[in-house]
CSV table of C-alpha atoms in Angstrom, one decimal:
chain,number,residue,atom,x,y,z
A,214,MET,CA,-0.1,0.3,0.3
A,215,LYS,CA,3.0,2.6,0.3
A,216,ASN,CA,2.9,2.9,-3.5
A,217,VAL,CA,-0.7,3.0,-3.5
A,218,VAL,CA,-1.1,6.6,-5.3
A,219,LYS,CA,-3.9,8.7,-3.6
A,220,LEU,CA,-7.1,9.8,-5.6
A,221,GLY,CA,-8.4,12.6,-4.8
A,222,LEU,CA,-10.1,13.9,-7.0
A,223,ALA,CA,-13.8,14.5,-6.4
A,224,PHE,CA,-14.3,18.4,-6.9
A,225,ALA,CA,-15.8,19.8,-9.6
A,226,VAL,CA,-17.1,22.8,-10.5
A,227,PHE,CA,-19.3,24.3,-12.6
A,228,LEU,CA,-20.8,27.9,-13.1
A,229,THR,CA,-22.1,29.3,-15.5
A,230,ALA,CA,-22.5,33.2,-15.2
A,231,PHE,CA,-19.6,35.3,-13.7
A,232,GLY,CA,-18.6,33.5,-10.1
A,233,VAL,CA,-21.1,31.0,-9.3
A,234,ARG,CA,-19.2,29.6,-5.9
A,235,ALA,CA,-19.8,26.3,-4.0
A,236,ASN,CA,-21.4,25.8,-0.6
A,237,ASP,CA,-18.8,27.5,1.5
A,238,THR,CA,-16.9,30.0,-1.1
A,239,ASP,CA,-13.8,28.1,-1.5
A,240,PHE,CA,-14.2,27.0,-4.8
A,241,SER,CA,-15.6,29.4,-7.8
A,242,VAL,CA,-15.3,28.7,-11.2
A,243,SER,CA,-16.7,31.0,-14.0
A,244,VAL,CA,-16.6,31.7,-17.6
A,245,ARG,CA,-15.6,34.8,-19.5
A,246,SER,CA,-18.7,36.2,-21.3
A,247,GLY,CA,-18.2,37.3,-25.3
A,248,LEU,CA,-14.3,35.9,-24.6
A,249,GLY,CA,-14.6,32.6,-26.2
A,250,LYS,CA,-13.7,29.8,-24.6
A,251,LEU,CA,-11.8,31.0,-21.1
A,252,ILE,CA,-12.8,29.2,-18.0
A,253,ASN,CA,-12.0,31.3,-14.7
A,254,PHE,CA,-10.9,29.2,-11.6
A,255,SER,CA,-10.3,30.6,-8.1
A,256,ILE,CA,-9.8,28.9,-4.8
A,257,ASN,CA,-9.6,30.9,-1.4
A,258,ASN,CA,-6.6,28.6,0.3
A,259,THR,CA,-2.6,28.2,-0.6
A,260,ARG,CA,-2.6,24.9,-2.2
A,261,ALA,CA,-5.0,22.9,-5.1
A,262,HIS,CA,-4.8,20.5,-7.3
A,263,VAL,CA,-6.9,21.0,-10.7
A,264,SER,CA,-7.8,18.7,-13.1
A,265,ILE,CA,-10.2,18.9,-16.8
A,266,TYR,CA,-10.8,15.4,-17.5
A,267,GLY,CA,-12.7,14.2,-20.9
A,268,LYS,CA,-16.0,12.4,-20.8
A,269,ASP,CA,-14.5,9.0,-20.3
A,270,GLY,CA,-12.4,10.0,-17.3
A,271,GLU,CA,-9.0,10.7,-19.2
A,272,VAL,CA,-7.0,13.4,-17.7
A,273,LEU,CA,-6.4,16.0,-20.1
A,274,PHE,CA,-4.7,18.9,-18.2
A,275,GLU,CA,-3.7,19.0,-14.6
A,276,GLU,CA,-1.5,21.3,-11.8
A,277,ASN,CA,-0.7,21.1,-8.4
A,278,ILE,CA,-1.2,25.0,-7.6
A,279,LYS,CA,0.7,27.2,-4.4
A,280,ALA,CA,0.0,31.0,-3.5
A,281,LYS,CA,1.7,32.5,-0.6
A,282,ASP,CA,-1.2,35.0,0.1
A,283,GLY,CA,-3.9,32.3,0.5
A,284,LYS,CA,-5.5,32.9,-2.8
A,285,ILE,CA,-5.2,31.3,-6.3
A,286,SER,CA,-6.5,32.3,-9.3
A,287,ARG,CA,-6.0,31.2,-12.9
A,288,THR,CA,-7.6,31.4,-16.1
A,289,TYR,CA,-8.2,28.0,-18.8
A,290,ASP,CA,-7.8,28.6,-22.4
A,291,LEU,CA,-9.9,25.5,-23.4
A,292,ASN,CA,-10.3,26.9,-27.7
A,293,ALA,CA,-8.0,23.7,-28.1
A,294,PHE,CA,-10.5,21.2,-27.4
A,295,PRO,CA,-13.5,20.5,-29.7
A,296,ALA,CA,-16.8,20.5,-28.5
A,297,GLY,CA,-18.5,18.0,-26.3
A,298,ASN,CA,-18.5,17.8,-22.3
A,299,TYR,CA,-15.2,18.0,-20.0
A,300,TYR,CA,-15.4,17.8,-16.3
A,301,LEU,CA,-13.0,20.3,-14.1
A,302,GLU,CA,-12.3,18.9,-10.7
A,303,ALA,CA,-10.5,21.0,-7.7
A,304,GLU,CA,-9.5,19.9,-4.2
A,305,ASN,CA,-8.0,21.4,-1.4
A,306,GLY,CA,-6.8,20.0,1.9
A,307,ALA,CA,-10.4,19.5,3.4
A,308,LYS,CA,-12.6,18.5,-0.4
A,309,VAL,CA,-12.8,17.4,-4.0
A,310,ALA,CA,-15.8,19.2,-6.0
A,311,ARG,CA,-16.6,18.4,-9.1
A,312,TYR,CA,-18.1,20.6,-12.1
A,313,GLU,CA,-19.2,20.1,-15.8
A,314,ILE,CA,-17.6,21.8,-18.5
A,315,LYS,CA,-19.7,22.1,-22.2
A,316,ILE,CA,-18.2,23.5,-25.1
A,317,ASP,CA,-19.9,24.2,-28.3
A,318,GLU,CA,-17.9,25.2,-31.6
A,319,LYS,CA,-17.6,28.7,-30.4
A,320,SER,CA,-18.2,28.9,-26.3
A,321,ALA,CA,-17.6,27.2,-23.4
A,322,SER,CA,-20.9,26.9,-20.2
A,323,VAL,CA,-20.0,26.2,-16.6
A,324,SER,CA,-23.0,24.5,-14.6
A,325,GLU,CA,-24.0,26.7,-11.6
A,326,LYS,CA,-23.7,23.8,-9.2
A,327,ALA,CA,-21.1,21.5,-8.3
A,328,ILE,CA,-22.6,18.2,-9.7
A,329,ALA,CA,-20.7,16.5,-6.8
A,330,GLN,CA,-18.6,17.4,-3.8
A,331,VAL,CA,-17.0,15.0,-1.4
A,332,LEU,CA,-15.2,15.8,2.2
A,333,LYS,CA,-11.7,14.4,2.5
A,334,PRO,CA,-11.7,12.4,5.7
A,335,VAL,CA,-9.7,13.5,8.6
A,336,LEU,CA,-7.4,11.7,10.8
A,337,THR,CA,-6.1,13.0,14.1
A,338,THR,CA,-3.1,11.5,16.0
A,339,LYS,CA,-2.5,11.2,19.8
A,340,ASP,CA,-0.8,9.2,21.7
A,341,GLY,CA,-1.1,6.2,19.8
A,342,LEU,CA,-4.4,6.8,19.2
A,343,VAL,CA,-5.5,7.5,15.5
A,344,THR,CA,-9.0,9.1,14.8
A,345,VAL,CA,-11.1,8.4,11.1
A,346,ASN,CA,-13.7,11.2,10.8
A,347,ILE,CA,-15.8,11.2,7.3
A,348,LYS,CA,-18.4,13.7,7.2
A,349,ASP,CA,-21.3,14.1,5.1
A,350,VAL,CA,-21.7,10.9,3.5
A,351,ASP,CA,-25.4,10.6,3.3
A,352,LYS,CA,-25.7,6.9,3.6
A,353,THR,CA,-23.1,5.7,1.2
A,354,PRO,CA,-21.2,2.6,2.1
A,355,VAL,CA,-18.1,4.1,3.5
A,356,GLU,CA,-14.9,1.3,3.7
A,357,ILE,CA,-12.2,1.5,5.7
A,358,LYS,CA,-8.7,-0.7,5.3
A,359,LEU,CA,-5.7,-0.4,7.3
A,360,TYR,CA,-2.1,-1.9,6.7
A,361,ASP,CA,1.1,-1.6,7.9
A,362,GLU,CA,4.5,-0.7,6.1
A,363,ASN,CA,4.4,-4.7,4.9
A,364,ASN,CA,1.3,-4.1,3.0
A,365,VAL,CA,-0.5,-6.6,5.7
A,366,GLU,CA,-3.7,-5.7,6.2
A,367,LEU,CA,-4.7,-5.2,9.7
A,368,TYR,CA,-8.2,-4.3,9.3
A,369,SER,CA,-11.5,-4.0,7.4
A,370,GLU,CA,-14.6,-2.7,7.9
A,371,THR,CA,-17.4,-1.3,5.7
A,372,PHE,CA,-19.8,0.8,6.8
A,373,THR,CA,-23.4,1.0,5.6
A,374,GLY,CA,-25.9,3.5,6.7
A,375,GLU,CA,-24.5,6.6,8.3
A,376,ASP,CA,-24.4,9.7,7.6
A,377,ASP,CA,-20.7,10.2,9.5
A,378,ILE,CA,-18.3,7.7,10.1
A,379,ALA,CA,-16.1,7.8,13.5
A,380,LYS,CA,-13.4,5.2,14.1
A,381,ARG,CA,-10.4,5.3,16.6
A,382,PHE,CA,-7.8,3.1,15.9
A,383,ASP,CA,-5.4,2.3,18.9
A,384,THR,CA,-1.6,1.5,17.4
A,385,ASN,CA,0.2,1.0,20.7
A,386,ARG,CA,-0.9,-2.2,20.5
A,387,ILE,CA,0.4,-3.2,16.8
A,388,GLN,CA,4.3,-3.7,16.3
A,389,ALA,CA,4.9,-1.7,13.0
A,390,ASP,CA,6.7,1.4,11.9
A,391,GLN,CA,3.9,3.1,10.0
A,392,PHE,CA,1.1,2.7,9.0
A,393,THR,CA,-1.4,3.3,5.8
A,394,PHE,CA,-5.2,3.8,5.8
A,395,VAL,CA,-7.5,3.7,3.1
A,396,MET,CA,-10.8,4.9,2.7
A,397,LYS,CA,-13.0,4.6,0.2
A,398,TYR,CA,-16.7,6.3,-0.6
A,399,ASN,CA,-18.2,8.5,-2.7
A,400,ASN,CA,-16.4,6.6,-5.7
A,401,ARG,CA,-12.8,8.5,-4.5
A,402,MET,CA,-10.3,6.7,-2.5
A,403,PHE,CA,-8.1,8.3,0.0
A,404,VAL,CA,-5.3,7.3,1.2
A,405,GLU,CA,-3.4,8.3,4.1
A,406,THR,CA,0.0,7.3,6.0
A,407,ILE,CA,1.2,7.9,9.5
A,408,ALA,CA,4.4,6.8,11.3
A,409,ALA,CA,4.0,5.0,14.4
A,410,LYS,CA,4.4,6.7,17.8
């Protein structure tokens, strides 16, 4: 599991006019009216990962962005993209959002609301106790697995019918130098590795 690639692209933001925002105003995506196929993206954060996907899930563009002032703003020129439907996913430390982009021969449009939004799991550690908190899963099945540094599965459970998940692990009882948590829900996989106490 050490080599498991963290998949966290779940933020897609689609907005049609001049900056419709996600619920907590973390993300903003808009179309620049009258300027062809330009899409504006901004996020109130110091780090973000932005990807644009084709309809078959292939990654057409991605970048990791860092900003010192806590505000990231980008303009993406989609003139090279043929007509069709695309998805923009934005990820920060707390969540992933996905928005739909529609491109015709002369312009681009973005949906008013995110078509999918997933809060990332929060892991806290103290004195060898690791707590996994996953919020707002809306009764979607949540799978949590725990591995040691040799990829030996130490724990596996699937939670169903719950809105919020909270699970505590006592890693003091396990002989390992590090632990990898793999959490799957809402068609996303989140991987986090924690050093033993």
